[in-house]
Short mmCIF file of C-alpha atoms and ligand atoms in Angstrom, two decimals:
data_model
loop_
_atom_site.label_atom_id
_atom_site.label_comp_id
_atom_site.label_asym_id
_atom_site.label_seq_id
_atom_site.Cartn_x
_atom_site.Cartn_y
_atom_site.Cartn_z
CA UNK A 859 116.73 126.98 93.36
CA UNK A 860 116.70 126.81 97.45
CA UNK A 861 119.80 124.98 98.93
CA UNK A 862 120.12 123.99 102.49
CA UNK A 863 124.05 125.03 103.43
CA UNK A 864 124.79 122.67 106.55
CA UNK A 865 127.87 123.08 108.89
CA UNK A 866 128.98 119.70 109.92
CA UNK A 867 129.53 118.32 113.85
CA UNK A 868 127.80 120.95 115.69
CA UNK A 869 126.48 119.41 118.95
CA UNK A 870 122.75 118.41 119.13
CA UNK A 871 120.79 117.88 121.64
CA UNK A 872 117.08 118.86 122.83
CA UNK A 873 113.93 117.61 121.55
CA UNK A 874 112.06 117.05 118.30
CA UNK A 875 108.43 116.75 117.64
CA UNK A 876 106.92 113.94 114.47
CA UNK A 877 104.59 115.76 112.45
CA UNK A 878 101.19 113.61 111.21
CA UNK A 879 102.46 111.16 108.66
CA UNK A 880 102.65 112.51 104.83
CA UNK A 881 101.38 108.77 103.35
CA UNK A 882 98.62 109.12 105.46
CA UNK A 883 97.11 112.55 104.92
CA UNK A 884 97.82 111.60 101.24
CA UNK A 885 94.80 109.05 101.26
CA UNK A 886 92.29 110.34 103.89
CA UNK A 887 92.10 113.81 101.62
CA UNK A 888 91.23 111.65 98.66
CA UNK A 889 89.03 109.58 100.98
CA UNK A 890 87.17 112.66 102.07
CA UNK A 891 85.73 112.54 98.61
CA UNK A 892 83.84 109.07 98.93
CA UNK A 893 80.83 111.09 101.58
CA UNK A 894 78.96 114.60 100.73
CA UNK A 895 79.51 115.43 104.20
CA UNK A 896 82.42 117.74 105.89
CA UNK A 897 85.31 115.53 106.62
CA UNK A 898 87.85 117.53 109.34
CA UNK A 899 91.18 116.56 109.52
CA UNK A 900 93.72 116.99 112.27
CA UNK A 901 97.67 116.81 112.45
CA UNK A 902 98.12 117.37 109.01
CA UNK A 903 101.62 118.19 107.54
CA UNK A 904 102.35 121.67 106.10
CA UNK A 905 103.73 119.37 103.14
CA UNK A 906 103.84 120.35 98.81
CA UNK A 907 102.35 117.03 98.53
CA UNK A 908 99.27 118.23 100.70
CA UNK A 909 99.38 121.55 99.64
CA UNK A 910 98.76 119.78 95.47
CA UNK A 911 95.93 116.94 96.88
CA UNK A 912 94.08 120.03 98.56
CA UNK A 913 94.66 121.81 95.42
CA UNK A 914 92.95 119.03 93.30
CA UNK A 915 89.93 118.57 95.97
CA UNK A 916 89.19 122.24 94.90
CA UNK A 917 89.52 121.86 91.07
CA UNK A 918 86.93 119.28 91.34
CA UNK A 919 84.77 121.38 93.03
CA UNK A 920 85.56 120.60 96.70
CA UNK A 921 85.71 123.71 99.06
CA UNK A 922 88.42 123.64 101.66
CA UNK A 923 89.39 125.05 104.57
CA UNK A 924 92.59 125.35 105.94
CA UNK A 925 94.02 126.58 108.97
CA UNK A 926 97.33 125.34 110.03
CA UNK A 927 97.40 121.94 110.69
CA UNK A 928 93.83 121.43 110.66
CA UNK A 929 91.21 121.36 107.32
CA UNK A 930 87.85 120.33 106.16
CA UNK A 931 87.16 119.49 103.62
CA UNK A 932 83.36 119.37 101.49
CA UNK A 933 82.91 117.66 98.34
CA UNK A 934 79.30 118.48 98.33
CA UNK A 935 79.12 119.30 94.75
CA UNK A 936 81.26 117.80 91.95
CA UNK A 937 81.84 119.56 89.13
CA UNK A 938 84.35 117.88 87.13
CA UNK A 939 85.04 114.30 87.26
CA UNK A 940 88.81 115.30 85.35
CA UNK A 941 91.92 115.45 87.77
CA UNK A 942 93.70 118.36 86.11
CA UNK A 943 97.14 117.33 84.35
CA UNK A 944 99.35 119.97 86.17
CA UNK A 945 97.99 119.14 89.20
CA UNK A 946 99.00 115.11 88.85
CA UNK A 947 102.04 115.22 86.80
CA UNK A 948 103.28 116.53 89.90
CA UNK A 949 103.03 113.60 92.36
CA UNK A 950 102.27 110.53 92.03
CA UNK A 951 99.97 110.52 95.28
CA UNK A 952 96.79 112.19 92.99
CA UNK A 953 96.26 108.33 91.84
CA UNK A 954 94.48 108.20 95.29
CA UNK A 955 91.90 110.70 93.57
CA UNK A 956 90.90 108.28 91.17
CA UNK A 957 88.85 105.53 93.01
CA UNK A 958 86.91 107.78 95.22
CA UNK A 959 85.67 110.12 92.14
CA UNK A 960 84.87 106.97 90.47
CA UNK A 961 82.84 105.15 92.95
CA UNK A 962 81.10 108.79 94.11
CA UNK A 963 80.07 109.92 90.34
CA UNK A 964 80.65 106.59 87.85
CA UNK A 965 83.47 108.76 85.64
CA UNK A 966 86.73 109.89 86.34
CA UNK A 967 89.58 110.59 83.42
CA UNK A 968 93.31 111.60 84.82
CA UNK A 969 96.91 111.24 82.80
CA UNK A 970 99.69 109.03 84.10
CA UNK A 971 100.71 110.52 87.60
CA UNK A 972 104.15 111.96 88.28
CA UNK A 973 106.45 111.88 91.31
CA UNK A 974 109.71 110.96 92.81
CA UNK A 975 112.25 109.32 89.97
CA UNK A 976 112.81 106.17 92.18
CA UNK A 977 112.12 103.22 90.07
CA UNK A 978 113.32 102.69 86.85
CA UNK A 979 111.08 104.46 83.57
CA UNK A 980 107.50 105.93 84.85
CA UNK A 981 106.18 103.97 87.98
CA UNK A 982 103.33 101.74 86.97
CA UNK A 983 99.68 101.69 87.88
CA UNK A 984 98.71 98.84 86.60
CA UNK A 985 97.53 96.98 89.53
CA UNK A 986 95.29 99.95 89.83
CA UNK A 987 93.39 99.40 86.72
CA UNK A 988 93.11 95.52 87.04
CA UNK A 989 91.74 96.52 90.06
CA UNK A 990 89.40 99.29 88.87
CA UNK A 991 88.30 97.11 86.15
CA UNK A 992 87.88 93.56 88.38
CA UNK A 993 85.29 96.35 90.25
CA UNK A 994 83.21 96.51 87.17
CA UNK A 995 84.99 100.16 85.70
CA UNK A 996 85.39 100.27 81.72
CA UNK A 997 88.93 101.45 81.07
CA UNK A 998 89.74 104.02 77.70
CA UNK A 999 93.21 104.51 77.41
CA UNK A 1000 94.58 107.11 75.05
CA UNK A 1001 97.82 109.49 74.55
CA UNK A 1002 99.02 108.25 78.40
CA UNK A 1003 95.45 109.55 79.44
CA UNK A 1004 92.95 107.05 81.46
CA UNK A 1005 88.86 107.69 81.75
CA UNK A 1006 87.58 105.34 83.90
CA UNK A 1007 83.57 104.75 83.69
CA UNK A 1008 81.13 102.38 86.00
CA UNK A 1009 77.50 102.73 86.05
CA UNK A 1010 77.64 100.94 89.39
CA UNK A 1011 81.43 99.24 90.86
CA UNK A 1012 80.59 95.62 91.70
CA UNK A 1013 82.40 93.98 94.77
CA UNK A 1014 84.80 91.48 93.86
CA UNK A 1015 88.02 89.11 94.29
CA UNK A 1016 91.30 90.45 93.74
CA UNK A 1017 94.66 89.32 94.22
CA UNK A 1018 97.52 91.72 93.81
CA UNK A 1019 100.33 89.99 92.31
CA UNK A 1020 102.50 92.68 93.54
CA UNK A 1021 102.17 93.67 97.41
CA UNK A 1022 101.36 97.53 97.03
CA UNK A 1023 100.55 100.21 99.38
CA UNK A 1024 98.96 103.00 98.00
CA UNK A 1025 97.08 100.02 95.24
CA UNK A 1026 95.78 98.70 98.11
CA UNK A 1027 94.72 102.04 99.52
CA UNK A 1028 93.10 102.48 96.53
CA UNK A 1029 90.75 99.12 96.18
CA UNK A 1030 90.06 99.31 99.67
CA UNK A 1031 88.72 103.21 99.58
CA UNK A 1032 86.72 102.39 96.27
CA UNK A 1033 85.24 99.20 96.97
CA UNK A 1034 83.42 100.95 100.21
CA UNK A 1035 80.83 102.07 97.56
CA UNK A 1036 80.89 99.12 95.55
CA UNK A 1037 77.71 96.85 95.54
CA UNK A 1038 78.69 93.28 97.46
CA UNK A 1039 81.52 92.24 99.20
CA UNK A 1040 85.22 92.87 97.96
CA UNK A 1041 88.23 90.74 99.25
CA UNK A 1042 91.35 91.82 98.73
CA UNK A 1043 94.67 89.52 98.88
CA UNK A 1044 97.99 89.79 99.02
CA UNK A 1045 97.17 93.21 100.61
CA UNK A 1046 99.94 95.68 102.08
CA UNK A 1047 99.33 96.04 105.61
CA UNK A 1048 101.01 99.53 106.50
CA UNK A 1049 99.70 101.44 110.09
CA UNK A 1050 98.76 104.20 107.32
CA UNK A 1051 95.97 101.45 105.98
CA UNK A 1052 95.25 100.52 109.06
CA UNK A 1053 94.79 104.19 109.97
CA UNK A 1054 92.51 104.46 106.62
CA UNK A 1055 89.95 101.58 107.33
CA UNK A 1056 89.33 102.59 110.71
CA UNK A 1057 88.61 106.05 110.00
CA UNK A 1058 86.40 105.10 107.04
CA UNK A 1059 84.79 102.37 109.43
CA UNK A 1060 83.70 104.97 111.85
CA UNK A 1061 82.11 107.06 108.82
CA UNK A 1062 79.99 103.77 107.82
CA UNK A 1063 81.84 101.38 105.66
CA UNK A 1064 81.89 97.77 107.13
CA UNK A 1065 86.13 96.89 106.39
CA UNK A 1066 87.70 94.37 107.91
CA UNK A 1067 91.09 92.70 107.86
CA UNK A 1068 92.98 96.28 107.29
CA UNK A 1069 96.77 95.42 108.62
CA UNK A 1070 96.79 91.92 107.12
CA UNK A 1071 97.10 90.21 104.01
CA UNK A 1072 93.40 89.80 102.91
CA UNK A 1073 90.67 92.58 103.58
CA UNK A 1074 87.40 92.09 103.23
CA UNK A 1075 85.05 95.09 102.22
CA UNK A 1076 80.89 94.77 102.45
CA UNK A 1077 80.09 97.36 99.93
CA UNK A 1078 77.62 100.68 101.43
CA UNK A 1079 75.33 103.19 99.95
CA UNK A 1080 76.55 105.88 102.33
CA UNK A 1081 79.99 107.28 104.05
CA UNK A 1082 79.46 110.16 106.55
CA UNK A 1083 81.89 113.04 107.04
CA UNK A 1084 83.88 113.11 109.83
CA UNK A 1085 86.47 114.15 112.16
CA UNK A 1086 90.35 112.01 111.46
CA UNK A 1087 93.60 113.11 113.20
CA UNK A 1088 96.80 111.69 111.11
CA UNK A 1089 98.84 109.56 112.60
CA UNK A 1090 102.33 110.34 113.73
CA UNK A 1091 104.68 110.06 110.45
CA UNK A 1092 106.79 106.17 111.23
CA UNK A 1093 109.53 107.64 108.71
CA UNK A 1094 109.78 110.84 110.22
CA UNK A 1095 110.18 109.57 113.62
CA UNK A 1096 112.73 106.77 112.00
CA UNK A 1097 114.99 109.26 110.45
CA UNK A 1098 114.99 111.47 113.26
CA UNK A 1099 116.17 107.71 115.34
CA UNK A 1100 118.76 107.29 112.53
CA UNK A 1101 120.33 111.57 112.74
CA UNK A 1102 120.78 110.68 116.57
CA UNK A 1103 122.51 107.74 116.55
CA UNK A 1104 124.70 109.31 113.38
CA UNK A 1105 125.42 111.89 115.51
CA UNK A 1106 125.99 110.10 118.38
CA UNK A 1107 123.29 112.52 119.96
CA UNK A 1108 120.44 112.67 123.02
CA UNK A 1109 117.55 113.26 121.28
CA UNK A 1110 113.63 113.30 122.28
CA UNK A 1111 111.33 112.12 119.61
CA UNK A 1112 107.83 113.22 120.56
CA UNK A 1113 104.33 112.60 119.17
CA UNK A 1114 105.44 109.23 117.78
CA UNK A 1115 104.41 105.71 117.49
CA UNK A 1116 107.77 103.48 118.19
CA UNK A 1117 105.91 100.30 117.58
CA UNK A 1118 105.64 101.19 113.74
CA UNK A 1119 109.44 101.09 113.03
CA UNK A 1120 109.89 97.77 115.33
CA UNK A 1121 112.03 96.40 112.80
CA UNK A 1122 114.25 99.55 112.97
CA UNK A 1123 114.62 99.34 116.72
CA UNK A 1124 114.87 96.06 116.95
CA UNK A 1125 117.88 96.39 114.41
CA UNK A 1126 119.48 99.24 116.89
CA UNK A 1127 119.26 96.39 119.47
CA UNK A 1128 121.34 93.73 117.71
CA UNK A 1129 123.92 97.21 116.44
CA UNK A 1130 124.52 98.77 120.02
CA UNK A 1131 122.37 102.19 119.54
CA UNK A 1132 121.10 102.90 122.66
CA UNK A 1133 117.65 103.99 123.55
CA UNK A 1134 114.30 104.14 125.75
CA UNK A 1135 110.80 104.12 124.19
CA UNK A 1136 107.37 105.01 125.77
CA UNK A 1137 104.01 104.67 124.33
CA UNK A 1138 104.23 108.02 121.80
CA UNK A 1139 108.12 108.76 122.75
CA UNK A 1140 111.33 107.83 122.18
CA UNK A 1141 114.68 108.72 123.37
CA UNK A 1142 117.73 108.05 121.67
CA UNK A 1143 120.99 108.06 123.89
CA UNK A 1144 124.46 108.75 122.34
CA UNK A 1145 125.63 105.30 121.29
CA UNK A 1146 129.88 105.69 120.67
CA UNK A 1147 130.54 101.85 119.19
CA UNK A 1148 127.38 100.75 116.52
CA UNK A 1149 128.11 97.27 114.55
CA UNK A 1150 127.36 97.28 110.83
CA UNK A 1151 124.57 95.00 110.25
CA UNK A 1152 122.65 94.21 106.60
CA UNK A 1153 119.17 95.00 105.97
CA UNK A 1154 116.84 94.58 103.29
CA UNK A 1155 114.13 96.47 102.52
CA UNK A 1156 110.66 94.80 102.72
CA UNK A 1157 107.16 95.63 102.84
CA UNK A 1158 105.54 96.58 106.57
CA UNK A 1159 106.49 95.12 108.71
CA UNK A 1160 110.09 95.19 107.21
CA UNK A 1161 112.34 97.11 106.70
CA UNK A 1162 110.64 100.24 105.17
CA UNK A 1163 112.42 101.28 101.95
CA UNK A 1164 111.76 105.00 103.31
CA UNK A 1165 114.25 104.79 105.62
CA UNK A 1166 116.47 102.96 103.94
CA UNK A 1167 118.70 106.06 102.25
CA UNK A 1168 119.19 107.14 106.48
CA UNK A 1169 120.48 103.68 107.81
CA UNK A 1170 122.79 103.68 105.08
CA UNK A 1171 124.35 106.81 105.98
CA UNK A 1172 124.48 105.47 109.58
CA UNK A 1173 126.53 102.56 108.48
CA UNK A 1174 129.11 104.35 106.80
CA UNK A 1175 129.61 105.13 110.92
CA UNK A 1176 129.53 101.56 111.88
CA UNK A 1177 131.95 99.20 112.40
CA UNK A 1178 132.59 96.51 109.70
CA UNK A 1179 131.02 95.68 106.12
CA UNK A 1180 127.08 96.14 105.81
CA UNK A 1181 124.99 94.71 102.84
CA UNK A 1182 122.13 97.14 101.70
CA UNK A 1183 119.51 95.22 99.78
CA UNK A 1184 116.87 97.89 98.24
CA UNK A 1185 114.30 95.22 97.11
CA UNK A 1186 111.52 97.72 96.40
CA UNK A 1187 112.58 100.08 94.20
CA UNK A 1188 115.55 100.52 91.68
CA UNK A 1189 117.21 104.03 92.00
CA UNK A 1190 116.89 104.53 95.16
CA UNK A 1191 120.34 103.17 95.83
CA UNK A 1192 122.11 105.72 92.90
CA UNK A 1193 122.40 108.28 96.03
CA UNK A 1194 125.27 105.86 97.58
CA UNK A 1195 127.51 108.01 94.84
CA UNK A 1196 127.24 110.72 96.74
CA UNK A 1197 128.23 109.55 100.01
CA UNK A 1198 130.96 107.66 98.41
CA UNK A 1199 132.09 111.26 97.42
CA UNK A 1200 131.94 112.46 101.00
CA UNK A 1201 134.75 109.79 101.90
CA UNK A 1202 132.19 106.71 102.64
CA UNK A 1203 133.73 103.31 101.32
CA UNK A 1204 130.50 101.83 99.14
CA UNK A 1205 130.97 99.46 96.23
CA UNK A 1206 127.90 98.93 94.79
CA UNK A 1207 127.26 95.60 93.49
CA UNK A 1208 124.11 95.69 91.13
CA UNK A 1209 121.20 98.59 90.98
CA UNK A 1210 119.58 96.70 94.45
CA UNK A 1211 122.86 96.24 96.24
CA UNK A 1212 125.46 97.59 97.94
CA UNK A 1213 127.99 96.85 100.66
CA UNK A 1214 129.30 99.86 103.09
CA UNK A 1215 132.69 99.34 104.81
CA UNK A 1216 132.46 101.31 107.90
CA UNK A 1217 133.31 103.26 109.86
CA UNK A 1218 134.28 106.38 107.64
CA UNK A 1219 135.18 110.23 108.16
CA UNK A 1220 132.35 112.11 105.25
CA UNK A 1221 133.88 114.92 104.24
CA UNK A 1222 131.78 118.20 103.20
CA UNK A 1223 130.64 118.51 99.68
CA UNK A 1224 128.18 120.27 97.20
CA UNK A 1225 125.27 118.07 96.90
CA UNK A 1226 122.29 117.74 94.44
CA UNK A 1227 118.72 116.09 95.97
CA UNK A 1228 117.60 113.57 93.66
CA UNK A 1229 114.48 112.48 95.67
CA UNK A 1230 113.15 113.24 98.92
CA UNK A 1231 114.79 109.98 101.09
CA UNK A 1232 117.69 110.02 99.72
CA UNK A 1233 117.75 114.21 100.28
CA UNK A 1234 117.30 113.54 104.07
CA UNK A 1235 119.76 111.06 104.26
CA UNK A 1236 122.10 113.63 102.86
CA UNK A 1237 121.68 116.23 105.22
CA UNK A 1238 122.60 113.40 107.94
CA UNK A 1239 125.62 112.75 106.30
CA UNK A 1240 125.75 116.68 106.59
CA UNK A 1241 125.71 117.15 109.64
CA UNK A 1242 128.44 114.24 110.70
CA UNK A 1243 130.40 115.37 108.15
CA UNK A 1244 133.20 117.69 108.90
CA UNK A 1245 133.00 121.75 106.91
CA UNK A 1246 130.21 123.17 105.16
CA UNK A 1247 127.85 120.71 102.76
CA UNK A 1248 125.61 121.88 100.73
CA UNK A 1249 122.46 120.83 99.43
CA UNK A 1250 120.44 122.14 96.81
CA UNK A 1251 117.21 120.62 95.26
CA UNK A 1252 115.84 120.95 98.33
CA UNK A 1253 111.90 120.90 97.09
CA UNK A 1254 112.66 117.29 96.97
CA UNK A 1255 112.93 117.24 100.52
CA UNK A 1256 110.61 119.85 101.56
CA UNK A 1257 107.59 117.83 100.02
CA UNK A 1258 108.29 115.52 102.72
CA UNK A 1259 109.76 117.35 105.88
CA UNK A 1260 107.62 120.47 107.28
CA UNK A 1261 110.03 123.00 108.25
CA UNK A 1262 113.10 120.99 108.17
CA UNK A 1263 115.40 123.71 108.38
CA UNK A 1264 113.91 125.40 111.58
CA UNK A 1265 113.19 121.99 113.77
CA UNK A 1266 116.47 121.02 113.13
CA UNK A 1267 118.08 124.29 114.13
CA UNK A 1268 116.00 123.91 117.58
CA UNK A 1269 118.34 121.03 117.93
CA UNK A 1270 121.57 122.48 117.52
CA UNK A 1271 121.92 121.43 113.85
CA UNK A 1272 123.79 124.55 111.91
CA UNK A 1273 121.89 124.48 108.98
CA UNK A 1274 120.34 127.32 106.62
CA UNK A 1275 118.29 127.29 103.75
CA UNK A 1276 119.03 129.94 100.91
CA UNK A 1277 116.89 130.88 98.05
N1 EPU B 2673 103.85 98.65 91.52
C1 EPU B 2673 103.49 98.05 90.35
N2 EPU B 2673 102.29 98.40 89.81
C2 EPU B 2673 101.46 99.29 90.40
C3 EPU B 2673 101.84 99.88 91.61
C4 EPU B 2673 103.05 99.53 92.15
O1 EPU B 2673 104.23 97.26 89.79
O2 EPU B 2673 100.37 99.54 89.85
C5 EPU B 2673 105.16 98.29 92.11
C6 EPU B 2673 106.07 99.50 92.27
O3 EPU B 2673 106.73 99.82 91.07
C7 EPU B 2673 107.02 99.05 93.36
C8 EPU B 2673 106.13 98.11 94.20
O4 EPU B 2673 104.96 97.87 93.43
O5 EPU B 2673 108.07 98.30 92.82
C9 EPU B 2673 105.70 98.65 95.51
O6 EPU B 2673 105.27 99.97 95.38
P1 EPU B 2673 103.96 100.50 96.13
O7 EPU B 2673 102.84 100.51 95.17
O8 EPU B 2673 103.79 99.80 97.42
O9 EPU B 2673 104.43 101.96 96.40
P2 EPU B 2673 103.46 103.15 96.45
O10 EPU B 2673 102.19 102.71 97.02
O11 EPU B 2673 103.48 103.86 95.15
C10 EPU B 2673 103.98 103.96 98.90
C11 EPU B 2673 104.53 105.22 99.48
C12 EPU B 2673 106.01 105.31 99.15
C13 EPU B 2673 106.71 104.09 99.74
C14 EPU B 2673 106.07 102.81 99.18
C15 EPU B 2673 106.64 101.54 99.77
C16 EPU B 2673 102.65 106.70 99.37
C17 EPU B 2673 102.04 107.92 98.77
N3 EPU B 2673 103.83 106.35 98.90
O12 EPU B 2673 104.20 104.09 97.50
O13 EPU B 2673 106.48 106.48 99.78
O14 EPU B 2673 108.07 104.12 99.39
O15 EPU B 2673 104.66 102.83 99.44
O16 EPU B 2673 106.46 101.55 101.14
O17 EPU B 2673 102.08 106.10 100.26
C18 EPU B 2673 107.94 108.28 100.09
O18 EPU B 2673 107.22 108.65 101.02
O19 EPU B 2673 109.10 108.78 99.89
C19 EPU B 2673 107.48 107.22 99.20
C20 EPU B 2673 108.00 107.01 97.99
#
C-alpha cells in the first residue's frame, strides 16, 4: 500500500496551480455519451476516478483518446448497454453512465455503484430511479442489480425531496433526449451543473434554469459533439486556501474561480485570514491570529461538505471553541479521531457534530486515509504538525488530487510518497 511520509513545519511558499474540477469531468464524460459525435475535452484531471469513467466509455464501445489533459471521446457505436460491475463497484460517479445510455439506446442494466464510505450503509440512488421512472423508464430490480428500459423517456415534473447534486446531474443530462419539457425542482445548483447545461446547451439541448432551484429542460432529437474545457476544481482551490492559512503561508492559487467558494472566503473575512483575489487567482497572505468560527455544511452555495474535513483542521489552529455541523453526510466527521490523536482538543457531540477548542500543537502520528477529504485534511494537519506523519491509504486521496505529492513539494512541503 503507498503512504505519503510528511515532515511537519517546513516553510512554504511559491505558487500552486487548480487542476479542472474532478465533479465536473465526472459528468461531461458520461454526457459525451448522449451525441454520436466526437466530444473533446480540455483541463481534465489525471484522476482514478477519470481514469475508471474513461474505462467504462470504452467497455461500452466508446473509443477514446487520451493525451494528457486533453481526450475525445466517440460513442459512435454502442455495443453493450451493461456498465460492467468491476468497473462501478469502484466509484460511485459511474451512476452518471446510466441516464445518458438510457436516453441514447432505451436499455441500460448496472449494479449498485460503489465509492467513498461517507454516509452511513451503501449511499442511496433512489432519487435516481424515481427520477428515471417519472421519465417514462421501467425499472427491474434484482440481486442489487438495476436494468432500466424506455422505448421513448417522456419529459416530466419532478421534485427531489432531497437536494442532490450528481441526481440532478443526472435528470438534467437524460431528460435532454426526452420527448417534452422536463422541470426539475428542488434542484442542486453547483458551478459544476452550471458548467454541465451550458456545455450541453451549446451542443443543442434547450436547458434553462441550471444554477437555481428549478430547471427546465425542452426535450431534443439531437446533441452534437463538441469541444468542453473543465472548470477549475472549487475544492481544490479551497483546500489549497485552507493549507495556507494552516500554515500561516504566502501562497498563489492559480487557474481558479474564487467566486465558487464565496462562502469560504467570506468566512476567512469574519476569522482574520488574510488574502487578495483576482478574477482566476487568489493569494493567501500569512494570517498569525485566526478566530474559531462554526460552520455548517450546506448545499452550494454553502458551506461545501468537501471542504469541510480542511477547515476543521484549520480550527484546531484558531483561537477559541468552533462548532462543526456536517449536515450532509454521516461519517465524514469519524476522521476528527485522528486529529484528536495528533494533540487537537475535539469532543464530538453526535455523528454530525463536533466542537474544536483551539488553538492546539498536532503532534506527528501514523495515519490511515479513510476517504479522500478527510485524507487531505490529514496531510494539512501534517504538515503543521511537528516530526514525521505518516499517511498511508493514500489511493483515497490520489482519486482526487493529481500529483499531490509533487505540487506540494514545489511549495516547500517535505513530503514523499512510498510504495
Ligand atoms: N441522496 C439520497 N438519495 C439519492 C442520492 C443522494 O438520499 O438517490 C442523499 C445522499 O445520501 C446525501 C444527500 O442526498 O445525504 C446529498 O448527496 P448528493 O446526492 O448531493 O451527493 P452526490 O451527488 O452523490 C456530489 C459529489 C460529492 C459531494 C456531494 C455534495 C460528485 C461525483 N460527488 O455527490 O463529492 O460531497 O455532491 O456536494 O459530484 C467528493 O468529491 O469527495 C464527493 C464526495
Amino acid at each position: 500500500m503507498s503512504k505519503f511520509v510528511i515532515q511537519g513545519q517546513t516553510p512554504l511558499k511559491g505558487q500552486i496551480k487548480v487542476n479542472g474540477a474532478k465533479n465536473s469531468a465526472l459528468k461531461i464524460i458520461p454526457a459525451s455519451l448522449l451525441s454520436e459525435e466526437t466530444v473533446t475535452i480540455n483541463n481534465l484531471p489525471a484522476i482514478e476516478d477519470i481514469k475508471l469513467s474513461l474505462e467504462i466509455i470504452k467497455a461500452v464501445g466508446g473509443v477514446v483518446n487520451r493525451q494528457d489533459h486533453q481526450c475525445s471521446i466517440s460513442t459512435k457505436n454502442i455495443q453493450t448497454t451493461s456498465i460492467p460491475p468491476e468497473l462501478a463497484n469502484k466509484f460511485r460517479a459511474s451512476i452518471m453512465f446510466v441516464g445518458p445510455i438510457l436516453a441514447r439506446t432505451g436499455e441500460v442494466s448496472f449494479p449498485h455503484p460503489g465509492g467513498c464510505v461517507i454516509g452511513a450503509g451503501v449511499r442511496p440512488i433512489d432519487l435516481f430511479l424515481e427520477g428515471f421512472s417519472a421519465l417514462g423508464a421501467t425499472i427491474h430490480i434484482a440481486n442489487n442489480y438495476y436494468h432500466l428500459t424506455a422505448k421513448k423517456l417522456k419529459g416530466t415534473e419532478y421534485f427531489f425531496t432531497t437536494v442532490s447534486v450528481t441526481g440532478t446531474e443526472a435528470l438534467m443530462m437524460t431528460a435532454t433526449l426526452a420527448e417534452g419539457r422536463t422541470t426539475l425542482k428542488n434542484c442542486a445548483m453547483e458551478p459544476e451543473i452550471v458548467a454541465l447545461a451550458n456545455y450541453l446547451n451549446t451542443q443543442g439541448a434547450k436547458i434553462s434554469g441550471a444554477g437555481t432551484p428549478t430547471i427546465t429542460i425542452e426535450g431534443v432529437d439531437y446533441i452534437k459533439g463538441g469541444n468542453f474545457t473543465v472548470i477549475p476544481d472549487r475544492i481544490e482551490t479551497g483546500t489549497f486556501a485552507i493549507l495556507a492559512a494552516a500554515s500561516q503561508t504566502e501562497l498563489l492559487i492559480t487557474n481558479c474561480h474564487p467566486d465558487h467558494i464565496a462562502i469560504l472566503l467570506n468566512i476567512f473575512h469574519k476569522i482574520g485570514v488574510r488574502f487578495e483575489q483576482g478574477e482566476n487567482w487568489l493569494k493567501m497572505l500569512p494570517s498569525p491570529k485566526i478566530k474559531a468560527y462554526n460552520i455548517k455544511t450546506h448545499e452550494y452555495p454553502g458551506f461545501p461538505t468537501d471542504l469541510q474535513s480542511p477547515y476543521t483542521v484549520l480550527m484546531t489552529q484558531a483561537q477559541g471553541l468552533s462548532i462543526i455541523h456536517e449536515t450532509i453526510y454521516d461519517r465524514r466527521l469519524l476522521f476528527t479521531d485522528m486529529l484528536t490523536q495528533m494533540g487537537a482538543n475535539i469532543i464530538m457531540c453526535d455523528p454530525h457534530r463536533v466542537v474544536v477548542n483551539g488553538p492546539t500543537p498536532l503532534h506527528s502520528r501514523k495515519l490511515t486515509s479513510p476517504d479522500l477529504r478527510a485524507g487531505i485534511a490529514m496531510v494539512i494537519a501534517a504538515l503543521i504538525a511537528e516530526g514525521t506523519t505518516e499517511i498511508d491509504n493514500i489511493y483515497q486521496i490520489e482519486r482526487g488530487y493529481e500529483a499531490l505529492a509533487e505540487r506540494l513539494q514545489a511549495i516547500g512541503v517535505n513530503i514523499h510518497r512510498i510504495d
